[in-house]
Every structure is written in C-alpha cells, then in structure tokens.
C-alpha cells in the first residue's frame, strides 16, 4: 500500500571523516546487491555492487560489506567530501526483480 | 551517446486523464523497470519487463499499465484509476546480473 509521511534517515558527518551507511534486506534469496547515489531531482547513479557469494568489495574510496547471516549491507565512504552529500540507496535483486531500500540522506558538514 | 532517455522532464495533467510517460534505451538491455518516488521517500517498483512482449507487476502496479513492443522502449501509462499520481517517475534498464542504469526522471503533476 501507500506509505505516507516517511522521511529518510539522515547521517551527518564532518568533511574528511569516514561515513558508514547501513541497509537491511529482507529476502535471503537475494543474489546481487547494488548501492546507488541520488542527487536532488536526478536519477540514481551506480556506486558499487556485490554478489551474494562475496562479503566485501572495494572501489575508489568506497567499500561495500555484505553480511548474509543477518541480512545486512553497508557502504563505507572514506574521507567524505562535500560532493558526497546525497541520498544513498541499497538495492537487491531476486532474479529479474530489482527493489530498493528506503534510503539514507548523507549530509557533509564543512 | 548511449543511455536512457525519459521524456518529458516535467508533465502536467488534469485529474481524470490518462498520461503516458516515455522511456527509451539504446544500451541493448533486455530488462527495463519503472519506479515511483515520492518526496523524501525511496523508489517503489511499479512494473518491470525481462524481455519484449513480457512484463510483470511490481509492488505498486495498481492504476498503471505498460507495454513492451520493442526492446528499446517501455512506456508507462498512468491511468485515471491511480488515486495519487503526482510523483517523480524513474525508468531503468539493465542486463541481468549487472547494475541498472537510470534515466533522469519525469516529474508528473496532476492538477
């Protein structure tokens, strides 16, 4: 049904600190996970992905951790910059179906 | 230049009218998706299509319809049965097992 009145959780960090954004997923059959960044009024942009047979993957300044035991995904951003301010979503796939988590608003304070 | 194109960027319609949102991709992807996003909220799946002439309902399909007559095109119709159609609509495409690429969205306002 419709969800009304929900607001995204917010994470505020100081410029230069590391950020950790968390996501819980519900379906143990999910086989592929993706993190996206969305700036206001734009479509989401791919950051990093991880398959269910892995528990960690690193990119440039970003790391994704997957804990299948507790169905938890995290995105770590090193040395957070003002340009990292955005909403971050995790997504999971079960076959062809691609669904998104609620999202977290990251605010970088100077 | 490859990508996904949604048009128009802004759309205004009177209440009770059907409206069709366009989504075209030249990435040769098999799968395409439509999502709805309300202010301060996440993306909710409306419909998705794995292949031409086939599509499945997502989590909030009521009041929407789609077609997939060509691989590159996946139009979404917002019907008068959709009770609260004002929202930001996002289209995406992907190859199975890889990330989805998104268009820039269409902001629909029903007055």
mmCIF file with all atom_site columns, C-alpha atoms in Angstrom:
data_model
loop_
_atom_site.group_PDB
_atom_site.id
_atom_site.type_symbol
_atom_site.label_atom_id
_atom_site.label_alt_id
_atom_site.label_comp_id
_atom_site.label_asym_id
_atom_site.label_entity_id
_atom_site.label_seq_id
_atom_site.pdbx_PDB_ins_code
_atom_site.Cartn_x
_atom_site.Cartn_y
_atom_site.Cartn_z
_atom_site.occupancy
_atom_site.B_iso_or_equiv
_atom_site.pdbx_formal_charge
_atom_site.auth_seq_id
_atom_site.auth_comp_id
_atom_site.auth_asym_id
_atom_site.auth_atom_id
_atom_site.pdbx_PDB_model_num
ATOM 1   C CA . UNK A 1 1   ? 0.000  0.000   0.000   1.00 0.00 ? 1   UNK A CA 1
ATOM 2   C CA . UNK A 1 2   ? 0.975  3.653   0.050   1.00 0.00 ? 2   UNK A CA 1
ATOM 3   C CA . UNK A 1 3   ? 3.487  4.853   2.620   1.00 0.00 ? 3   UNK A CA 1
ATOM 4   C CA . UNK A 1 4   ? 2.729  8.352   3.803   1.00 0.00 ? 4   UNK A CA 1
ATOM 5   C CA . UNK A 1 5   ? 4.779  10.720  5.890   1.00 0.00 ? 5   UNK A CA 1
ATOM 6   C CA . UNK A 1 6   ? 8.018  8.765   5.950   1.00 0.00 ? 6   UNK A CA 1
ATOM 7   C CA . UNK A 1 7   ? 11.242 10.702  5.999   1.00 0.00 ? 7   UNK A CA 1
ATOM 8   C CA . UNK A 1 8   ? 14.650 9.454   5.100   1.00 0.00 ? 8   UNK A CA 1
ATOM 9   C CA . UNK A 1 9   ? 17.049 8.836   7.974   1.00 0.00 ? 9   UNK A CA 1
ATOM 10  C CA . UNK A 1 10  ? 19.924 11.315  7.961   1.00 0.00 ? 10  UNK A CA 1
ATOM 11  C CA . UNK A 1 11  ? 23.610 10.787  8.579   1.00 0.00 ? 11  UNK A CA 1
ATOM 12  C CA . UNK A 1 12  ? 25.687 13.904  9.236   1.00 0.00 ? 12  UNK A CA 1
ATOM 13  C CA . UNK A 1 13  ? 29.470 13.677  9.039   1.00 0.00 ? 13  UNK A CA 1
ATOM 14  C CA . UNK A 1 14  ? 32.353 16.113  9.069   1.00 0.00 ? 14  UNK A CA 1
ATOM 15  C CA . UNK A 1 15  ? 34.315 16.608  5.871   1.00 0.00 ? 15  UNK A CA 1
ATOM 16  C CA . UNK A 1 16  ? 37.256 14.220  5.845   1.00 0.00 ? 16  UNK A CA 1
ATOM 17  C CA . UNK A 1 17  ? 35.663 11.675  8.182   1.00 0.00 ? 17  UNK A CA 1
ATOM 18  C CA . UNK A 1 18  ? 34.584 8.216   7.087   1.00 0.00 ? 18  UNK A CA 1
ATOM 19  C CA . UNK A 1 19  ? 30.876 7.542   6.537   1.00 0.00 ? 19  UNK A CA 1
ATOM 20  C CA . UNK A 1 20  ? 29.069 4.275   7.080   1.00 0.00 ? 20  UNK A CA 1
ATOM 21  C CA . UNK A 1 21  ? 25.593 3.831   5.626   1.00 0.00 ? 21  UNK A CA 1
ATOM 22  C CA . UNK A 1 22  ? 23.640 0.738   6.559   1.00 0.00 ? 22  UNK A CA 1
ATOM 23  C CA . UNK A 1 23  ? 20.907 -1.239  4.875   1.00 0.00 ? 23  UNK A CA 1
ATOM 24  C CA . UNK A 1 24  ? 18.898 -4.261  5.962   1.00 0.00 ? 24  UNK A CA 1
ATOM 25  C CA . UNK A 1 25  ? 17.397 -6.536  3.375   1.00 0.00 ? 25  UNK A CA 1
ATOM 26  C CA . UNK A 1 26  ? 14.609 -8.988  3.917   1.00 0.00 ? 26  UNK A CA 1
ATOM 27  C CA . UNK A 1 27  ? 14.940 -11.807 1.415   1.00 0.00 ? 27  UNK A CA 1
ATOM 28  C CA . UNK A 1 28  ? 17.628 -14.425 1.903   1.00 0.00 ? 28  UNK A CA 1
ATOM 29  C CA . UNK A 1 29  ? 17.190 -15.414 -1.764  1.00 0.00 ? 29  UNK A CA 1
ATOM 30  C CA . UNK A 1 30  ? 18.545 -12.061 -2.972  1.00 0.00 ? 30  UNK A CA 1
ATOM 31  C CA . UNK A 1 31  ? 21.638 -12.735 -5.042  1.00 0.00 ? 31  UNK A CA 1
ATOM 32  C CA . UNK A 1 32  ? 23.030 -9.378  -6.056  1.00 0.00 ? 32  UNK A CA 1
ATOM 33  C CA . UNK A 1 33  ? 23.225 -6.030  -4.269  1.00 0.00 ? 33  UNK A CA 1
ATOM 34  C CA . UNK A 1 34  ? 23.885 -2.523  -5.505  1.00 0.00 ? 34  UNK A CA 1
ATOM 35  C CA . UNK A 1 35  ? 24.484 0.863   -3.911  1.00 0.00 ? 35  UNK A CA 1
ATOM 36  C CA . UNK A 1 36  ? 23.235 3.991   -5.638  1.00 0.00 ? 36  UNK A CA 1
ATOM 37  C CA . UNK A 1 37  ? 23.687 7.716   -5.026  1.00 0.00 ? 37  UNK A CA 1
ATOM 38  C CA . UNK A 1 38  ? 20.877 10.119  -5.877  1.00 0.00 ? 38  UNK A CA 1
ATOM 39  C CA . UNK A 1 39  ? 21.191 13.876  -6.050  1.00 0.00 ? 39  UNK A CA 1
ATOM 40  C CA . UNK A 1 40  ? 18.106 16.040  -5.832  1.00 0.00 ? 40  UNK A CA 1
ATOM 41  C CA . UNK A 1 41  ? 15.907 15.885  -8.918  1.00 0.00 ? 41  UNK A CA 1
ATOM 42  C CA . UNK A 1 42  ? 18.114 13.363  -10.715 1.00 0.00 ? 42  UNK A CA 1
ATOM 43  C CA . UNK A 1 43  ? 18.122 9.666   -11.396 1.00 0.00 ? 43  UNK A CA 1
ATOM 44  C CA . UNK A 1 44  ? 20.189 7.350   -9.172  1.00 0.00 ? 44  UNK A CA 1
ATOM 45  C CA . UNK A 1 45  ? 23.818 6.737   -10.100 1.00 0.00 ? 45  UNK A CA 1
ATOM 46  C CA . UNK A 1 46  ? 25.645 3.448   -9.605  1.00 0.00 ? 46  UNK A CA 1
ATOM 47  C CA . UNK A 1 47  ? 28.345 3.409   -6.926  1.00 0.00 ? 47  UNK A CA 1
ATOM 48  C CA . UNK A 1 48  ? 29.336 -0.204  -6.293  1.00 0.00 ? 48  UNK A CA 1
ATOM 49  C CA . UNK A 1 49  ? 27.861 -3.692  -6.337  1.00 0.00 ? 49  UNK A CA 1
ATOM 50  C CA . UNK A 1 50  ? 28.443 -7.046  -4.659  1.00 0.00 ? 50  UNK A CA 1
ATOM 51  C CA . UNK A 1 51  ? 27.269 -10.571 -5.357  1.00 0.00 ? 51  UNK A CA 1
ATOM 52  C CA . UNK A 1 52  ? 25.924 -12.869 -2.694  1.00 0.00 ? 52  UNK A CA 1
ATOM 53  C CA . UNK A 1 53  ? 28.993 -15.142 -2.869  1.00 0.00 ? 53  UNK A CA 1
ATOM 54  C CA . UNK A 1 54  ? 31.199 -12.293 -1.629  1.00 0.00 ? 54  UNK A CA 1
ATOM 55  C CA . UNK A 1 55  ? 31.374 -10.469 1.693   1.00 0.00 ? 55  UNK A CA 1
ATOM 56  C CA . UNK A 1 56  ? 33.446 -7.432  0.760   1.00 0.00 ? 56  UNK A CA 1
ATOM 57  C CA . UNK A 1 57  ? 34.203 -5.382  -2.314  1.00 0.00 ? 57  UNK A CA 1
ATOM 58  C CA . UNK A 1 58  ? 36.259 -2.230  -2.640  1.00 0.00 ? 58  UNK A CA 1
ATOM 59  C CA . UNK A 1 59  ? 36.149 0.595   -5.107  1.00 0.00 ? 59  UNK A CA 1
ATOM 60  C CA . UNK A 1 60  ? 37.666 4.036   -5.199  1.00 0.00 ? 60  UNK A CA 1
ATOM 61  C CA . UNK A 1 61  ? 37.043 5.491   -1.712  1.00 0.00 ? 61  UNK A CA 1
ATOM 62  C CA . UNK A 1 62  ? 34.078 3.130   -1.220  1.00 0.00 ? 62  UNK A CA 1
ATOM 63  C CA . UNK A 1 63  ? 33.728 -0.325  0.303   1.00 0.00 ? 63  UNK A CA 1
ATOM 64  C CA . UNK A 1 64  ? 30.647 -2.498  0.460   1.00 0.00 ? 64  UNK A CA 1
ATOM 65  C CA . UNK A 1 65  ? 30.263 -5.165  3.132   1.00 0.00 ? 65  UNK A CA 1
ATOM 66  C CA . UNK A 1 66  ? 27.690 -7.939  2.976   1.00 0.00 ? 66  UNK A CA 1
ATOM 67  C CA . UNK A 1 67  ? 26.650 -9.991  5.992   1.00 0.00 ? 67  UNK A CA 1
ATOM 68  C CA . UNK A 1 68  ? 24.271 -12.676 4.796   1.00 0.00 ? 68  UNK A CA 1
ATOM 69  C CA . UNK A 1 69  ? 23.818 -14.141 8.265   1.00 0.00 ? 69  UNK A CA 1
ATOM 70  C CA . UNK A 1 70  ? 21.989 -11.052 9.480   1.00 0.00 ? 70  UNK A CA 1
ATOM 71  C CA . UNK A 1 71  ? 20.939 -9.838  6.031   1.00 0.00 ? 71  UNK A CA 1
ATOM 72  C CA . UNK A 1 72  ? 22.827 -6.583  6.315   1.00 0.00 ? 72  UNK A CA 1
ATOM 73  C CA . UNK A 1 73  ? 24.656 -4.443  3.779   1.00 0.00 ? 73  UNK A CA 1
ATOM 74  C CA . UNK A 1 74  ? 26.837 -1.426  4.441   1.00 0.00 ? 74  UNK A CA 1
ATOM 75  C CA . UNK A 1 75  ? 28.527 1.228   2.366   1.00 0.00 ? 75  UNK A CA 1
ATOM 76  C CA . UNK A 1 76  ? 31.678 2.840   3.699   1.00 0.00 ? 76  UNK A CA 1
ATOM 77  C CA . UNK A 1 77  ? 32.893 6.094   2.174   1.00 0.00 ? 77  UNK A CA 1
ATOM 78  C CA . UNK A 1 78  ? 36.425 7.107   3.074   1.00 0.00 ? 78  UNK A CA 1
ATOM 79  C CA . UNK A 1 79  ? 37.424 10.749  3.546   1.00 0.00 ? 79  UNK A CA 1
ATOM 80  C CA . UNK A 1 80  ? 33.913 12.053  2.898   1.00 0.00 ? 80  UNK A CA 1
ATOM 81  C CA . UNK A 1 81  ? 33.760 15.136  0.712   1.00 0.00 ? 81  UNK A CA 1
ATOM 82  C CA . UNK A 1 82  ? 31.058 17.805  0.231   1.00 0.00 ? 82  UNK A CA 1
ATOM 83  C CA . UNK A 1 83  ? 30.273 16.281  -3.160  1.00 0.00 ? 83  UNK A CA 1
ATOM 84  C CA . UNK A 1 84  ? 29.246 13.085  -1.400  1.00 0.00 ? 84  UNK A CA 1
ATOM 85  C CA . UNK A 1 85  ? 26.167 14.826  0.014   1.00 0.00 ? 85  UNK A CA 1
ATOM 86  C CA . UNK A 1 86  ? 23.196 12.997  -1.473  1.00 0.00 ? 86  UNK A CA 1
ATOM 87  C CA . UNK A 1 87  ? 20.688 10.248  -0.755  1.00 0.00 ? 87  UNK A CA 1
ATOM 88  C CA . UNK A 1 88  ? 22.093 6.721   -0.816  1.00 0.00 ? 88  UNK A CA 1
ATOM 89  C CA . UNK A 1 89  ? 20.015 3.653   -1.622  1.00 0.00 ? 89  UNK A CA 1
ATOM 90  C CA . UNK A 1 90  ? 20.778 -0.010  -1.459  1.00 0.00 ? 90  UNK A CA 1
ATOM 91  C CA . UNK A 1 91  ? 19.066 -2.301  -3.956  1.00 0.00 ? 91  UNK A CA 1
ATOM 92  C CA . UNK A 1 92  ? 18.677 -6.065  -4.101  1.00 0.00 ? 92  UNK A CA 1
ATOM 93  C CA . UNK A 1 93  ? 17.807 -8.423  -6.902  1.00 0.00 ? 93  UNK A CA 1
ATOM 94  C CA . UNK A 1 94  ? 15.945 -11.692 -6.862  1.00 0.00 ? 94  UNK A CA 1
ATOM 95  C CA . UNK A 1 95  ? 16.160 -12.960 -10.402 1.00 0.00 ? 95  UNK A CA 1
ATOM 96  C CA . UNK A 1 96  ? 14.990 -10.100 -12.596 1.00 0.00 ? 96  UNK A CA 1
ATOM 97  C CA . UNK A 1 97  ? 13.176 -8.166  -9.884  1.00 0.00 ? 97  UNK A CA 1
ATOM 98  C CA . UNK A 1 98  ? 15.152 -5.169  -8.604  1.00 0.00 ? 98  UNK A CA 1
ATOM 99  C CA . UNK A 1 99  ? 13.903 -3.471  -5.442  1.00 0.00 ? 99  UNK A CA 1
ATOM 100 C CA . UNK A 1 100 ? 15.241 -0.613  -3.348  1.00 0.00 ? 100 UNK A CA 1
ATOM 101 C CA . UNK A 1 101 ? 15.625 0.120   0.326   1.00 0.00 ? 101 UNK A CA 1
ATOM 102 C CA . UNK A 1 102 ? 14.334 3.255   2.000   1.00 0.00 ? 102 UNK A CA 1
ATOM 103 C CA . UNK A 1 103 ? 17.488 5.320   1.584   1.00 0.00 ? 103 UNK A CA 1
ATOM 104 C CA . UNK A 1 104 ? 19.719 7.463   3.801   1.00 0.00 ? 104 UNK A CA 1
ATOM 105 C CA . UNK A 1 105 ? 20.386 11.181  3.417   1.00 0.00 ? 105 UNK A CA 1
ATOM 106 C CA . UNK A 1 106 ? 24.115 11.898  3.839   1.00 0.00 ? 106 UNK A CA 1
ATOM 107 C CA . UNK A 1 107 ? 25.000 15.457  4.852   1.00 0.00 ? 107 UNK A CA 1
ATOM 108 C CA . UNK A 1 108 ? 28.629 16.517  4.864   1.00 0.00 ? 108 UNK A CA 1
ATOM 109 C CA . UNK A 1 109 ? 29.452 19.375  7.201   1.00 0.00 ? 109 UNK A CA 1
ATOM 110 C CA . UNK A 1 110 ? 32.393 21.641  6.463   1.00 0.00 ? 110 UNK A CA 1
ATOM 111 C CA . UNK B 2 1   ? 25.890 8.514   -26.833 1.00 0.00 ? 1   UNK B CA 1
ATOM 112 C CA . UNK B 2 2   ? 24.318 5.591   -25.042 1.00 0.00 ? 2   UNK B CA 1
ATOM 113 C CA . UNK B 2 3   ? 21.833 5.805   -22.249 1.00 0.00 ? 3   UNK B CA 1
ATOM 114 C CA . UNK B 2 4   ? 18.246 6.016   -21.150 1.00 0.00 ? 4   UNK B CA 1
ATOM 115 C CA . UNK B 2 5   ? 16.021 8.863   -22.161 1.00 0.00 ? 5   UNK B CA 1
ATOM 116 C CA . UNK B 2 6   ? 12.870 9.800   -20.340 1.00 0.00 ? 6   UNK B CA 1
ATOM 117 C CA . UNK B 2 7   ? 10.548 12.402  -21.705 1.00 0.00 ? 7   UNK B CA 1
ATOM 118 C CA . UNK B 2 8   ? 9.223  14.851  -20.906 1.00 0.00 ? 8   UNK B CA 1
ATOM 119 C CA . UNK B 2 9   ? 11.110 16.047  -17.818 1.00 0.00 ? 9   UNK B CA 1
ATOM 120 C CA . UNK B 2 10  ? 8.024  17.806  -16.454 1.00 0.00 ? 10  UNK B CA 1
ATOM 121 C CA . UNK B 2 11  ? 4.429  16.851  -17.208 1.00 0.00 ? 11  UNK B CA 1
ATOM 122 C CA . UNK B 2 12  ? 1.185  18.395  -16.093 1.00 0.00 ? 12  UNK B CA 1
ATOM 123 C CA . UNK B 2 13  ? -2.186 16.728  -16.488 1.00 0.00 ? 13  UNK B CA 1
ATOM 124 C CA . UNK B 2 14  ? -5.716 17.294  -15.334 1.00 0.00 ? 14  UNK B CA 1
ATOM 125 C CA . UNK B 2 15  ? -7.220 14.892  -12.881 1.00 0.00 ? 15  UNK B CA 1
ATOM 126 C CA . UNK B 2 16  ? -9.038 12.025  -14.579 1.00 0.00 ? 16  UNK B CA 1
ATOM 127 C CA . UNK B 2 17  ? -6.851 11.993  -17.693 1.00 0.00 ? 17  UNK B CA 1
ATOM 128 C CA . UNK B 2 18  ? -4.581 9.137   -18.655 1.00 0.00 ? 18  UNK B CA 1
ATOM 129 C CA . UNK B 2 19  ? -0.992 10.095  -19.379 1.00 0.00 ? 19  UNK B CA 1
ATOM 130 C CA . UNK B 2 20  ? 1.876  8.154   -20.935 1.00 0.00 ? 20  UNK B CA 1
ATOM 131 C CA . UNK B 2 21  ? 5.494  8.568   -19.904 1.00 0.00 ? 21  UNK B CA 1
ATOM 132 C CA . UNK B 2 22  ? 8.179  7.679   -22.397 1.00 0.00 ? 22  UNK B CA 1
ATOM 133 C CA . UNK B 2 23  ? 11.329 5.636   -21.719 1.00 0.00 ? 23  UNK B CA 1
ATOM 134 C CA . UNK B 2 24  ? 13.819 4.722   -24.445 1.00 0.00 ? 24  UNK B CA 1
ATOM 135 C CA . UNK B 2 25  ? 17.190 2.988   -24.098 1.00 0.00 ? 25  UNK B CA 1
ATOM 136 C CA . UNK B 2 26  ? 19.938 2.330   -26.628 1.00 0.00 ? 26  UNK B CA 1
ATOM 137 C CA . UNK B 2 27  ? 22.025 0.128   -24.333 1.00 0.00 ? 27  UNK B CA 1
ATOM 138 C CA . UNK B 2 28  ? 20.604 -3.085  -25.811 1.00 0.00 ? 28  UNK B CA 1
ATOM 139 C CA . UNK B 2 29  ? 19.443 -4.166  -22.356 1.00 0.00 ? 29  UNK B CA 1
ATOM 140 C CA . UNK B 2 30  ? 16.852 -6.895  -22.012 1.00 0.00 ? 30  UNK B CA 1
ATOM 141 C CA . UNK B 2 31  ? 15.317 -5.770  -18.718 1.00 0.00 ? 31  UNK B CA 1
ATOM 142 C CA . UNK B 2 32  ? 13.534 -2.473  -18.095 1.00 0.00 ? 32  UNK B CA 1
ATOM 143 C CA . UNK B 2 33  ? 11.900 -1.057  -14.982 1.00 0.00 ? 33  UNK B CA 1
ATOM 144 C CA . UNK B 2 34  ? 9.577  1.712   -13.804 1.00 0.00 ? 34  UNK B CA 1
ATOM 145 C CA . UNK B 2 35  ? 9.753  3.191   -10.322 1.00 0.00 ? 35  UNK B CA 1
ATOM 146 C CA . UNK B 2 36  ? 7.791  5.814   -8.493  1.00 0.00 ? 36  UNK B CA 1
ATOM 147 C CA . UNK B 2 37  ? 9.436  8.152   -5.981  1.00 0.00 ? 37  UNK B CA 1
ATOM 148 C CA . UNK B 2 38  ? 7.531  10.444  -3.610  1.00 0.00 ? 38  UNK B CA 1
ATOM 149 C CA . UNK B 2 39  ? 9.235  13.350  -1.792  1.00 0.00 ? 39  UNK B CA 1
ATOM 150 C CA . UNK B 2 40  ? 11.628 12.160  0.905   1.00 0.00 ? 40  UNK B CA 1
ATOM 151 C CA . UNK B 2 41  ? 10.985 8.527   0.121   1.00 0.00 ? 41  UNK B CA 1
ATOM 152 C CA . UNK B 2 42  ? 12.582 5.613   -1.668  1.00 0.00 ? 42  UNK B CA 1
ATOM 153 C CA . UNK B 2 43  ? 11.941 4.043   -5.054  1.00 0.00 ? 43  UNK B CA 1
ATOM 154 C CA . UNK B 2 44  ? 8.954  1.752   -5.355  1.00 0.00 ? 44  UNK B CA 1
ATOM 155 C CA . UNK B 2 45  ? 8.720  -0.723  -8.216  1.00 0.00 ? 45  UNK B CA 1
ATOM 156 C CA . UNK B 2 46  ? 5.693  -0.308  -10.486 1.00 0.00 ? 46  UNK B CA 1
ATOM 157 C CA . UNK B 2 47  ? 6.349  -2.716  -13.375 1.00 0.00 ? 47  UNK B CA 1
ATOM 158 C CA . UNK B 2 48  ? 9.301  -4.490  -14.921 1.00 0.00 ? 48  UNK B CA 1
ATOM 159 C CA . UNK B 2 49  ? 9.966  -6.317  -18.143 1.00 0.00 ? 49  UNK B CA 1
ATOM 160 C CA . UNK B 2 50  ? 12.538 -9.005  -18.751 1.00 0.00 ? 50  UNK B CA 1
ATOM 161 C CA . UNK B 2 51  ? 12.047 -9.305  -22.479 1.00 0.00 ? 51  UNK B CA 1
ATOM 162 C CA . UNK B 2 52  ? 9.968  -7.953  -25.362 1.00 0.00 ? 52  UNK B CA 1
ATOM 163 C CA . UNK B 2 53  ? 6.228  -8.677  -25.061 1.00 0.00 ? 53  UNK B CA 1
ATOM 164 C CA . UNK B 2 54  ? 6.558  -9.723  -21.426 1.00 0.00 ? 54  UNK B CA 1
ATOM 165 C CA . UNK B 2 55  ? 6.213  -7.735  -18.192 1.00 0.00 ? 55  UNK B CA 1
ATOM 166 C CA . UNK B 2 56  ? 5.445  -8.300  -14.521 1.00 0.00 ? 56  UNK B CA 1
ATOM 167 C CA . UNK B 2 57  ? 3.728  -6.248  -11.847 1.00 0.00 ? 57  UNK B CA 1
ATOM 168 C CA . UNK B 2 58  ? 5.915  -4.722  -9.203  1.00 0.00 ? 58  UNK B CA 1
ATOM 169 C CA . UNK B 2 59  ? 4.871  -3.717  -5.710  1.00 0.00 ? 59  UNK B CA 1
ATOM 170 C CA . UNK B 2 60  ? 2.547  -0.831  -6.644  1.00 0.00 ? 60  UNK B CA 1
ATOM 171 C CA . UNK B 2 61  ? 1.122  -1.676  -10.097 1.00 0.00 ? 61  UNK B CA 1
ATOM 172 C CA . UNK B 2 62  ? -2.475 -0.650  -9.409  1.00 0.00 ? 62  UNK B CA 1
ATOM 173 C CA . UNK B 2 63  ? -3.525 2.280   -11.603 1.00 0.00 ? 63  UNK B CA 1
ATOM 174 C CA . UNK B 2 64  ? -0.621 1.837   -14.037 1.00 0.00 ? 64  UNK B CA 1
ATOM 175 C CA . UNK B 2 65  ? -0.134 -0.051  -17.294 1.00 0.00 ? 65  UNK B CA 1
ATOM 176 C CA . UNK B 2 66  ? 2.872  -0.748  -19.521 1.00 0.00 ? 66  UNK B CA 1
ATOM 177 C CA . UNK B 2 67  ? 3.758  -2.251  -22.870 1.00 0.00 ? 67  UNK B CA 1
ATOM 178 C CA . UNK B 2 68  ? 6.974  -3.685  -24.282 1.00 0.00 ? 68  UNK B CA 1
ATOM 179 C CA . UNK B 2 69  ? 6.571  -3.957  -28.013 1.00 0.00 ? 69  UNK B CA 1
ATOM 180 C CA . UNK B 2 70  ? 10.192 -3.073  -28.759 1.00 0.00 ? 70  UNK B CA 1
ATOM 181 C CA . UNK B 2 71  ? 13.357 -3.906  -26.854 1.00 0.00 ? 71  UNK B CA 1
ATOM 182 C CA . UNK B 2 72  ? 14.380 -0.263  -26.575 1.00 0.00 ? 72  UNK B CA 1
ATOM 183 C CA . UNK B 2 73  ? 11.039 1.153   -25.411 1.00 0.00 ? 73  UNK B CA 1
ATOM 184 C CA . UNK B 2 74  ? 8.990  0.667   -22.225 1.00 0.00 ? 74  UNK B CA 1
ATOM 185 C CA . UNK B 2 75  ? 6.240  3.322   -21.939 1.00 0.00 ? 75  UNK B CA 1
ATOM 186 C CA . UNK B 2 76  ? 4.267  3.722   -18.716 1.00 0.00 ? 76  UNK B CA 1
ATOM 187 C CA . UNK B 2 77  ? 0.644  4.860   -18.696 1.00 0.00 ? 77  UNK B CA 1
ATOM 188 C CA . UNK B 2 78  ? -0.693 6.455   -15.542 1.00 0.00 ? 78  UNK B CA 1
ATOM 189 C CA . UNK B 2 79  ? -4.417 5.843   -15.666 1.00 0.00 ? 79  UNK B CA 1
ATOM 190 C CA . UNK B 2 80  ? -7.270 7.722   -14.048 1.00 0.00 ? 80  UNK B CA 1
ATOM 191 C CA . UNK B 2 81  ? -7.553 4.779   -11.627 1.00 0.00 ? 81  UNK B CA 1
ATOM 192 C CA . UNK B 2 82  ? -4.299 5.827   -9.927  1.00 0.00 ? 82  UNK B CA 1
ATOM 193 C CA . UNK B 2 83  ? -5.513 7.700   -6.868  1.00 0.00 ? 83  UNK B CA 1
ATOM 194 C CA . UNK B 2 84  ? -2.438 9.808   -6.210  1.00 0.00 ? 84  UNK B CA 1
ATOM 195 C CA . UNK B 2 85  ? -0.439 10.059  -9.445  1.00 0.00 ? 85  UNK B CA 1
ATOM 196 C CA . UNK B 2 86  ? 1.640  13.156  -8.657  1.00 0.00 ? 86  UNK B CA 1
ATOM 197 C CA . UNK B 2 87  ? 5.201  11.859  -8.204  1.00 0.00 ? 87  UNK B CA 1
ATOM 198 C CA . UNK B 2 88  ? 8.668  11.548  -9.723  1.00 0.00 ? 88  UNK B CA 1
ATOM 199 C CA . UNK B 2 89  ? 8.843  8.593   -12.123 1.00 0.00 ? 89  UNK B CA 1
ATOM 200 C CA . UNK B 2 90  ? 12.113 6.835   -12.916 1.00 0.00 ? 90  UNK B CA 1
ATOM 201 C CA . UNK B 2 91  ? 12.855 4.347   -15.667 1.00 0.00 ? 91  UNK B CA 1
ATOM 202 C CA . UNK B 2 92  ? 15.835 1.978   -15.640 1.00 0.00 ? 92  UNK B CA 1
ATOM 203 C CA . UNK B 2 93  ? 17.342 -0.771  -17.744 1.00 0.00 ? 93  UNK B CA 1
ATOM 204 C CA . UNK B 2 94  ? 19.921 -3.466  -17.132 1.00 0.00 ? 94  UNK B CA 1
ATOM 205 C CA . UNK B 2 95  ? 21.403 -6.698  -18.250 1.00 0.00 ? 95  UNK B CA 1
ATOM 206 C CA . UNK B 2 96  ? 20.530 -9.407  -15.735 1.00 0.00 ? 96  UNK B CA 1
ATOM 207 C CA . UNK B 2 97  ? 23.282 -9.758  -13.167 1.00 0.00 ? 97  UNK B CA 1
ATOM 208 C CA . UNK B 2 98  ? 24.571 -6.219  -13.567 1.00 0.00 ? 98  UNK B CA 1
ATOM 209 C CA . UNK B 2 99  ? 23.671 -2.768  -12.316 1.00 0.00 ? 99  UNK B CA 1
ATOM 210 C CA . UNK B 2 100 ? 20.693 -0.806  -13.582 1.00 0.00 ? 100 UNK B CA 1
ATOM 211 C CA . UNK B 2 101 ? 21.106 2.465   -15.446 1.00 0.00 ? 101 UNK B CA 1
ATOM 212 C CA . UNK B 2 102 ? 18.549 5.175   -14.809 1.00 0.00 ? 102 UNK B CA 1
ATOM 213 C CA . UNK B 2 103 ? 17.018 7.961   -16.822 1.00 0.00 ? 103 UNK B CA 1
ATOM 214 C CA . UNK B 2 104 ? 16.741 11.476  -15.416 1.00 0.00 ? 104 UNK B CA 1
ATOM 215 C CA . UNK B 2 105 ? 13.108 11.037  -14.460 1.00 0.00 ? 105 UNK B CA 1
ATOM 216 C CA . UNK B 2 106 ? 9.761  12.603  -15.274 1.00 0.00 ? 106 UNK B CA 1
ATOM 217 C CA . UNK B 2 107 ? 8.043  14.745  -12.697 1.00 0.00 ? 107 UNK B CA 1
ATOM 218 C CA . UNK B 2 108 ? 4.294  14.319  -13.114 1.00 0.00 ? 108 UNK B CA 1
ATOM 219 C CA . UNK B 2 109 ? 1.918  16.788  -11.548 1.00 0.00 ? 109 UNK B CA 1
ATOM 220 C CA . UNK B 2 110 ? -1.807 16.196  -11.696 1.00 0.00 ? 110 UNK B CA 1
ATOM 221 C CA . UNK B 2 111 ? -3.971 19.247  -11.078 1.00 0.00 ? 111 UNK B CA 1
#
